[in-house]
Coordinates of C-alpha atoms in Angstrom, one line a residue:
X74 CA 223.9 156.6 41.8
X75 CA 220.2 156.2 41.6
X76 CA 219.5 157.0 45.2
X77 CA 221.8 160.1 45.0
X78 CA 220.0 161.2 41.8
X79 CA 216.6 160.8 43.4
X80 CA 217.8 162.9 46.4
X81 CA 218.9 165.6 44.0
X82 CA 215.6 165.4 42.2
X83 CA 213.7 166.1 45.4
X84 CA 216.0 168.9 46.5
X85 CA 215.9 170.7 43.1
X86 CA 212.1 170.4 42.6
X87 CA 211.8 172.2 46.0
X88 CA 214.4 174.7 45.1
X89 CA 212.7 175.6 41.8
X90 CA 209.2 175.5 43.2
X91 CA 207.9 172.8 40.9
X92 CA 204.4 171.6 42.1
X93 CA 204.5 168.1 40.5
X94 CA 207.1 166.1 38.8
X95 CA 208.0 162.5 38.0
X96 CA 211.4 160.9 37.5
X97 CA 212.2 157.4 36.3
X98 CA 215.6 155.9 36.0
X99 CA 216.4 152.5 34.3
X100 CA 219.8 151.1 35.1
X101 CA 220.1 147.7 33.4
X102 CA 217.0 145.8 34.7
X103 CA 216.2 147.9 37.8
X104 CA 213.8 150.9 37.6
X105 CA 213.9 153.7 40.2
X106 CA 210.8 156.0 40.3
X107 CA 210.3 159.2 42.2
X108 CA 207.6 161.9 42.3
X109 CA 206.7 165.1 44.0
X110 CA 203.3 166.7 44.7
X111 CA 201.6 164.1 46.9
X112 CA 200.4 160.5 46.3
X113 CA 198.1 161.5 43.4
X114 CA 201.1 162.7 41.4
X115 CA 202.4 159.1 41.0
X116 CA 199.5 158.2 38.7
X117 CA 199.1 161.6 37.0
X118 CA 199.8 161.8 33.3
X119 CA 202.0 164.6 32.1
X120 CA 202.1 165.9 28.5
X121 CA 204.9 164.4 26.4
X122 CA 204.6 167.4 24.0
X123 CA 207.1 166.8 21.2
X124 CA 208.4 163.5 22.7
X125 CA 205.1 162.2 21.1
X126 CA 207.1 162.3 17.9
X127 CA 209.2 159.3 19.0
X128 CA 206.1 157.2 19.4
X129 CA 204.8 158.3 16.0
X130 CA 208.2 157.6 14.4
X131 CA 208.2 154.1 16.0
X132 CA 204.8 153.3 14.5
X133 CA 206.0 154.5 11.1
X134 CA 209.0 152.2 11.3
X135 CA 206.8 149.3 12.3
X136 CA 204.8 149.9 9.1
X137 CA 208.1 150.2 7.1
X138 CA 209.1 146.8 8.5
X139 CA 205.7 145.4 7.4
X140 CA 206.1 146.8 3.9
X141 CA 203.1 149.2 4.2
X142 CA 205.3 152.3 4.0
X143 CA 208.8 153.0 2.5
X144 CA 211.4 155.4 3.8
X145 CA 212.7 156.6 0.4
X146 CA 209.6 156.8 -1.8
X147 CA 208.2 160.2 -2.7
X148 CA 205.0 161.0 -0.8
X149 CA 202.9 161.3 -3.9
X150 CA 202.8 157.6 -4.1
X151 CA 200.5 157.6 -1.1
X152 CA 197.7 159.5 -2.6
X153 CA 196.5 162.5 -4.5
X154 CA 196.5 164.8 -1.5
X155 CA 200.3 164.6 -1.5
X156 CA 200.7 164.3 -5.3
X157 CA 198.8 167.4 -6.0
X158 CA 200.9 169.7 -3.7
X159 CA 202.1 172.7 -5.7
X160 CA 205.3 173.0 -3.7
X161 CA 206.6 169.6 -4.9
X162 CA 205.9 167.9 -1.6
X163 CA 204.6 164.8 -3.4
X164 CA 207.4 164.6 -5.9
X165 CA 210.5 165.3 -3.7
X166 CA 209.8 164.7 0.0
X167 CA 210.0 161.2 1.5
X168 CA 209.1 159.6 4.9
X169 CA 212.9 159.6 5.7
X170 CA 212.9 163.4 5.2
X171 CA 209.9 163.9 7.4
X172 CA 211.2 161.7 10.3
X173 CA 214.7 163.4 10.2
X174 CA 213.4 167.0 9.9
X175 CA 215.2 167.4 6.6
X176 CA 212.0 167.9 4.4
X177 CA 212.3 171.7 4.0
X178 CA 208.8 172.1 5.5
X179 CA 208.1 175.0 7.8
X180 CA 207.8 174.2 11.5
X181 CA 204.2 175.4 12.0
X182 CA 201.3 176.6 9.8
X183 CA 199.3 179.7 10.6
X184 CA 196.0 177.9 11.0
X185 CA 196.4 174.5 12.6
X186 CA 192.7 174.0 13.6
X187 CA 192.1 172.4 10.2
X188 CA 190.9 168.9 9.3
X189 CA 193.7 166.5 8.7
X190 CA 193.1 166.7 5.0
X191 CA 193.1 170.5 5.1
X192 CA 196.4 170.5 7.0
X193 CA 198.0 168.3 4.3
X194 CA 196.7 170.7 1.6
X195 CA 198.0 173.7 3.5
X196 CA 201.5 172.1 4.0
X197 CA 201.6 171.5 0.3
X198 CA 201.0 175.2 -0.5
X199 CA 204.0 176.7 1.4
X200 CA 207.3 176.9 -0.4
X201 CA 209.9 174.5 0.9
X202 CA 212.7 176.3 2.9
X203 CA 215.4 174.3 1.1
X204 CA 215.6 171.3 -1.2
X205 CA 214.6 168.1 0.7
X206 CA 217.7 166.6 2.4
X207 CA 219.6 169.8 2.2
X208 CA 219.5 170.9 5.8
X209 CA 217.9 170.2 9.2
X210 CA 214.9 172.3 10.3
X211 CA 212.6 171.0 13.0
X212 CA 209.1 170.6 11.8
X213 CA 205.9 169.9 13.6
X214 CA 204.1 170.1 10.3
X215 CA 206.3 167.2 9.0
X216 CA 205.2 164.9 11.8
X217 CA 201.5 165.8 11.1
X218 CA 202.1 164.4 7.7
X219 CA 203.7 161.3 9.2
X220 CA 200.5 160.8 11.1
X221 CA 198.5 161.1 7.9
X222 CA 200.7 158.5 6.3
X223 CA 200.1 156.1 9.2
X224 CA 196.3 156.7 8.8
X225 CA 196.5 156.0 5.1
X226 CA 198.5 152.8 5.6
X227 CA 196.4 151.4 8.5
X228 CA 192.9 152.7 7.8
X229 CA 192.8 153.9 11.4
X230 CA 193.0 157.3 13.0
X231 CA 196.5 158.1 14.3
X232 CA 195.3 157.8 17.9
X233 CA 193.9 154.3 17.4
X234 CA 196.9 153.2 15.4
X235 CA 199.5 154.3 18.0
X236 CA 197.5 152.7 20.8
X237 CA 196.9 149.4 18.9
X238 CA 200.4 148.9 17.4
X239 CA 202.6 150.3 20.2
X240 CA 201.1 151.6 23.5
X241 CA 198.9 148.7 24.5
X242 CA 201.5 146.0 23.6
X243 CA 203.9 148.0 25.8
X244 CA 201.4 148.0 28.7
X245 CA 201.0 151.8 28.5
X246 CA 197.6 153.3 29.1
X247 CA 198.0 156.8 27.7
X248 CA 196.1 160.0 27.9
X249 CA 195.6 162.3 24.9
X250 CA 195.6 166.1 25.1
X251 CA 192.3 167.6 24.0
X252 CA 191.9 169.4 20.7
X253 CA 189.7 172.4 20.1
X254 CA 186.5 170.4 20.6
X255 CA 185.1 168.5 23.7
X256 CA 187.6 167.1 26.2
X257 CA 189.0 163.7 25.5
X258 CA 188.0 161.1 28.2
X259 CA 190.9 159.3 29.9
X260 CA 193.3 159.5 32.9
X261 CA 193.9 162.8 34.6
X262 CA 196.5 165.0 32.9
X263 CA 198.7 167.5 34.9
X264 CA 198.0 171.2 34.3
X265 CA 201.0 173.2 33.3
X266 CA 202.3 176.4 35.0
X267 CA 204.2 179.2 33.5
X268 CA 206.7 180.8 35.9
X269 CA 206.5 184.6 35.7
X270 CA 207.7 187.5 37.9
X271 CA 204.3 187.5 39.5
X272 CA 204.4 183.8 40.3
X273 CA 203.2 180.6 38.6
X274 CA 200.3 181.0 36.2
X275 CA 198.2 178.0 35.3
X276 CA 198.3 177.2 31.5
X277 CA 195.7 175.3 29.5
X278 CA 197.0 173.5 26.4
X279 CA 195.1 172.1 23.5
X280 CA 196.5 170.3 20.5
X281 CA 194.8 170.6 17.1
X282 CA 193.7 167.2 15.7
X283 CA 196.1 167.5 12.8
X284 CA 199.1 168.0 15.1
X285 CA 198.2 165.1 17.5
X286 CA 201.0 162.9 16.0
X287 CA 203.5 165.7 16.9
X288 CA 202.5 166.5 20.4
X289 CA 199.3 165.0 21.9
X290 CA 200.3 162.1 24.0
X291 CA 200.5 162.2 27.8
X292 CA 201.7 159.6 30.3
X293 CA 204.0 158.8 33.2
X294 CA 207.8 158.7 33.5
X295 CA 207.5 154.9 33.8
X296 CA 205.7 154.9 30.5
X297 CA 208.6 156.6 28.9
X298 CA 211.0 154.0 30.3
X299 CA 208.8 151.2 29.1
X300 CA 209.0 152.8 25.6
X301 CA 212.8 153.2 26.0
X302 CA 213.2 149.5 26.6
X303 CA 212.0 148.9 23.0
X304 CA 215.1 150.8 21.7
X305 CA 217.8 149.1 23.8
X306 CA 220.5 146.8 22.4
X307 CA 219.4 144.1 24.8
X308 CA 215.8 143.6 24.0
X309 CA 213.5 140.7 24.8
X310 CA 211.6 138.7 22.2
X311 CA 208.4 140.7 22.7
X312 CA 210.1 143.9 21.9
X313 CA 211.8 142.4 18.9
X314 CA 208.3 141.4 17.6
X315 CA 207.1 145.0 18.0
X316 CA 209.9 146.6 16.1
X317 CA 212.5 144.7 14.2
X318 CA 216.3 145.3 14.5
X319 CA 216.4 147.1 11.2
X320 CA 213.7 149.6 12.5
X321 CA 215.6 150.2 15.7
X322 CA 218.8 150.8 13.9
X323 CA 217.3 153.1 11.3
X324 CA 215.8 155.3 14.0
X325 CA 219.1 155.8 15.7
X326 CA 221.4 156.1 12.7
X327 CA 222.4 159.7 11.7
X328 CA 220.3 160.8 8.8
X329 CA 222.0 162.4 5.8
X330 CA 221.9 166.2 5.9
X331 CA 220.5 166.2 9.5
X332 CA 222.9 168.6 11.3
X333 CA 220.9 170.1 14.2
X334 CA 223.4 172.8 15.0
X335 CA 223.1 174.0 18.6
X336 CA 220.3 171.5 19.4
X337 CA 222.0 168.1 19.4
X338 CA 225.0 166.3 18.0
X339 CA 223.0 164.5 15.3
X340 CA 219.5 163.3 14.4
X341 CA 218.1 160.0 13.3
X342 CA 214.6 159.1 12.3
X343 CA 212.9 160.6 15.4
X344 CA 215.7 160.4 17.9
X345 CA 218.1 163.2 18.6
X346 CA 221.7 162.0 19.2
X347 CA 224.0 163.3 21.9
X348 CA 227.7 162.6 22.6
X349 CA 230.1 160.3 20.7
X350 CA 229.2 158.9 17.3
X351 CA 230.0 155.3 18.5
X352 CA 228.2 155.3 21.8
X353 CA 225.7 158.1 21.8
X354 CA 222.8 158.9 24.1
X355 CA 219.6 159.2 22.2
X356 CA 216.5 161.2 23.3
X357 CA 214.4 164.3 23.0
X358 CA 213.5 167.4 25.0
X359 CA 210.1 169.0 24.9
X360 CA 208.0 171.8 26.4
X361 CA 204.4 172.6 25.9
X362 CA 201.6 174.4 27.8
X363 CA 203.7 175.1 30.9
X364 CA 205.1 171.5 31.1
X365 CA 208.4 169.9 30.3
X366 CA 209.4 166.4 29.2
X367 CA 212.9 165.0 28.8
X368 CA 214.0 161.5 27.8
X369 CA 217.5 160.0 27.4
X370 CA 218.4 156.4 26.5
X371 CA 221.8 154.7 26.3
X372 CA 221.1 151.6 24.1
X373 CA 224.4 149.8 24.8
X374 CA 224.3 150.2 28.5
X375 CA 220.6 149.6 29.0
X376 CA 220.1 152.9 30.7
X377 CA 217.2 155.4 30.4
X378 CA 216.3 158.6 32.3
X379 CA 212.9 160.3 32.0
X380 CA 211.7 163.5 33.7
X381 CA 208.3 165.1 33.5
X382 CA 207.2 168.3 35.2
X383 CA 204.1 170.6 35.3
X384 CA 206.1 173.9 35.3
X385 CA 208.3 175.8 32.9
X386 CA 210.8 175.7 35.8
X387 CA 211.3 172.1 34.7
X388 CA 213.9 173.5 32.2
X389 CA 216.1 174.6 35.1
X390 CA 215.5 171.3 36.9
X391 CA 216.6 169.3 33.8
X392 CA 219.7 171.5 33.4
X393 CA 220.5 171.1 37.1
X394 CA 220.2 167.3 37.1
X395 CA 222.2 166.9 33.9
X396 CA 224.9 169.2 35.2
X397 CA 225.0 167.1 38.4
X398 CA 225.3 163.9 36.4
X399 CA 228.0 165.3 34.1
X400 CA 230.1 166.3 37.2
X401 CA 230.0 162.6 38.2
X402 CA 231.0 161.3 34.8
X403 CA 227.7 160.6 33.1
X404 CA 226.9 163.1 30.3
X405 CA 223.4 162.3 29.0
X406 CA 223.5 165.2 26.6
X407 CA 221.7 168.3 27.5
X408 CA 221.8 170.9 24.8
X409 CA 223.2 174.3 25.9
X410 CA 224.9 176.5 23.3
X411 CA 228.0 175.2 21.8
X412 CA 227.5 171.5 22.6
X413 CA 227.0 170.6 18.9
X414 CA 230.0 169.8 16.9
X415 CA 230.8 173.0 14.9
X416 CA 229.6 172.9 11.3
X417 CA 230.2 176.4 10.2
X418 CA 229.7 177.0 6.5
X419 CA 232.4 179.1 4.8
X420 CA 231.0 181.5 2.3
X421 CA 227.8 182.5 4.1
X422 CA 226.3 185.9 3.5
X423 CA 228.3 189.0 4.6
X424 CA 227.0 190.9 7.7
X425 CA 225.5 193.6 5.6
X426 CA 223.1 191.1 4.1
X427 CA 221.8 189.7 7.4
X428 CA 219.7 192.6 8.6
X429 CA 216.0 192.2 7.9
X430 CA 213.1 189.8 8.7
X431 CA 213.7 186.1 8.7
X432 CA 210.7 183.7 8.5
X433 CA 209.8 180.0 9.0
X434 CA 206.1 179.6 8.7
X435 CA 204.5 181.5 11.5
X436 CA 207.9 182.4 13.0
X437 CA 209.2 185.9 12.3
X438 CA 212.6 187.0 13.5
X439 CA 214.2 190.4 13.0
X440 CA 217.9 191.2 12.8
X441 CA 219.1 194.8 13.2
X442 CA 222.6 196.4 13.3
X443 CA 225.7 194.7 12.2
X444 CA 227.7 197.8 10.9
X445 CA 230.3 198.6 13.5
X446 CA 228.3 196.9 16.3
X447 CA 227.2 193.4 17.0
X448 CA 223.9 192.5 15.3
X449 CA 220.8 192.0 17.4
X450 CA 218.0 189.5 16.9
X451 CA 214.4 189.8 18.2
X452 CA 212.2 186.7 18.0
X453 CA 208.5 186.5 17.6
X454 CA 208.0 186.5 21.4
X455 CA 209.8 189.8 21.8
X456 CA 213.0 188.2 23.3
X457 CA 216.1 190.1 22.3
X458 CA 219.6 188.6 21.6
X459 CA 223.0 189.9 20.9
X460 CA 224.7 187.8 18.1
X461 CA 228.4 187.2 18.3
X462 CA 229.2 186.0 14.8
X463 CA 232.5 184.4 13.7
X464 CA 234.1 184.6 10.3
X465 CA 232.3 181.4 9.1
X466 CA 228.8 182.6 10.0
X467 CA 228.4 180.6 13.2
X468 CA 227.1 182.6 16.1
X469 CA 226.2 182.6 19.8
X470 CA 223.0 184.4 20.8
X471 CA 223.0 186.0 24.2
X472 CA 219.7 187.2 25.7
X473 CA 220.0 190.9 26.6
X474 CA 216.6 191.3 28.4
X475 CA 216.7 188.5 30.9
X476 CA 219.4 186.2 32.3
X477 CA 219.4 183.0 30.2
X478 CA 221.9 180.4 28.8
X479 CA 223.1 181.4 25.3
X480 CA 222.0 179.6 22.1
X481 CA 224.0 178.5 19.1
X482 CA 223.1 179.2 15.5
X483 CA 224.7 179.8 12.1
X484 CA 224.2 181.4 8.7
X485 CA 224.2 178.9 5.8
X486 CA 224.6 179.4 2.1
X487 CA 221.3 179.0 0.3
X488 CA 221.6 175.9 -2.0
X489 CA 219.4 177.5 -4.7
X490 CA 220.1 181.2 -4.5
X491 CA 223.5 182.7 -5.5
X492 CA 224.9 184.8 -2.6
X493 CA 221.7 184.0 -0.6
X494 CA 221.7 182.5 2.8
X495 CA 219.6 180.8 5.4
X496 CA 219.7 181.2 9.2
X497 CA 219.7 178.1 11.4
X498 CA 218.6 179.0 15.0
X499 CA 217.1 176.9 17.8
X500 CA 216.9 174.0 15.4
X501 CA 214.9 175.8 12.8
X502 CA 216.0 177.2 9.4
X503 CA 214.7 180.6 8.6
X504 CA 214.8 182.3 5.2
X505 CA 215.2 186.0 4.8
X506 CA 212.1 187.8 3.4
X507 CA 212.6 189.9 0.3
X508 CA 210.8 193.3 0.6

């Protein structure tokens, strides 16, 4: 299977015009590695983007195992910067909520080029979207706060902590994406490319310092497989010393309230879950700055698959490879619309109440129509979707401006507002703005 998969990887990267890509496949003890783009592409680091969150979550669980952090203690215990938050962040939100994206925090803040302390203060000023633990809403801001907790517990900057406690013991020499200041020295990092009608356009990406724990790591596909070994059932003694069995289990176990409708089949403390509840694949998908990163791990079988590309066409490559694998009996869990188990919420708001502007931090989506015609949604990039909504508030969103696979979403009753509702779309919860 590995040789056939590598052959498909080479064929599809050429088909989609991807300049550089890396693939690594772990099957038991053997690792198969492939790359495109010339000899230098083998050592090139690619942005992990949001897959960085898995490394941050692992360090957090290391600290939980050592007794330096606790999963179910309100954040206010860790300092005045959390305790003083006017939105209740310090009194209600826990590390478990942050790691499972159930904190109610918005995804992104409007000014992320802040100091770490300034970012924590800004996160504490925004109203929570829902009571902590009440729903799933993907949050970069939440992982910025996890990074701050790691810094408080270790007395180190997040970058130093993740290298000292995790990367160097795993034999990984990482690169870090630069922030708004001078470039960060280190190994060469692949430049991303956005595929447009006019061709591939180079993209420069910088990650604000406060968001480094959410998206700033870069490395190779082999690095991702080395990390994956830490989370297998069959682990060696060295891996067990890095993260105990309780930490590994906690990261995989479905978190209460974490129903990532349309994004995955479940969520743990960092890991997304795909497939059966008893034998799931775990992983994460990420895009950023014209690059893509995909990781899947099957803990029981000792298998892992990692793909890195320097092009937005990597989305099509991942879809093609996972479809090819599924046709041969291995479903690693890609996430097109409808793959999540349905969790429609009876009693969601009627169609007449859905038109208007919906917001999650910097995200602003607009819904129009709905009376005698299907409602339409326009996101903050200008993309337009037709919403096919069922009687329970679950919907499929079809792009009407360009050909693209549909997305799944749903309307949910608001837990604090009578007859109010929330919209869960692309893994984020949005709340309707009141004029």
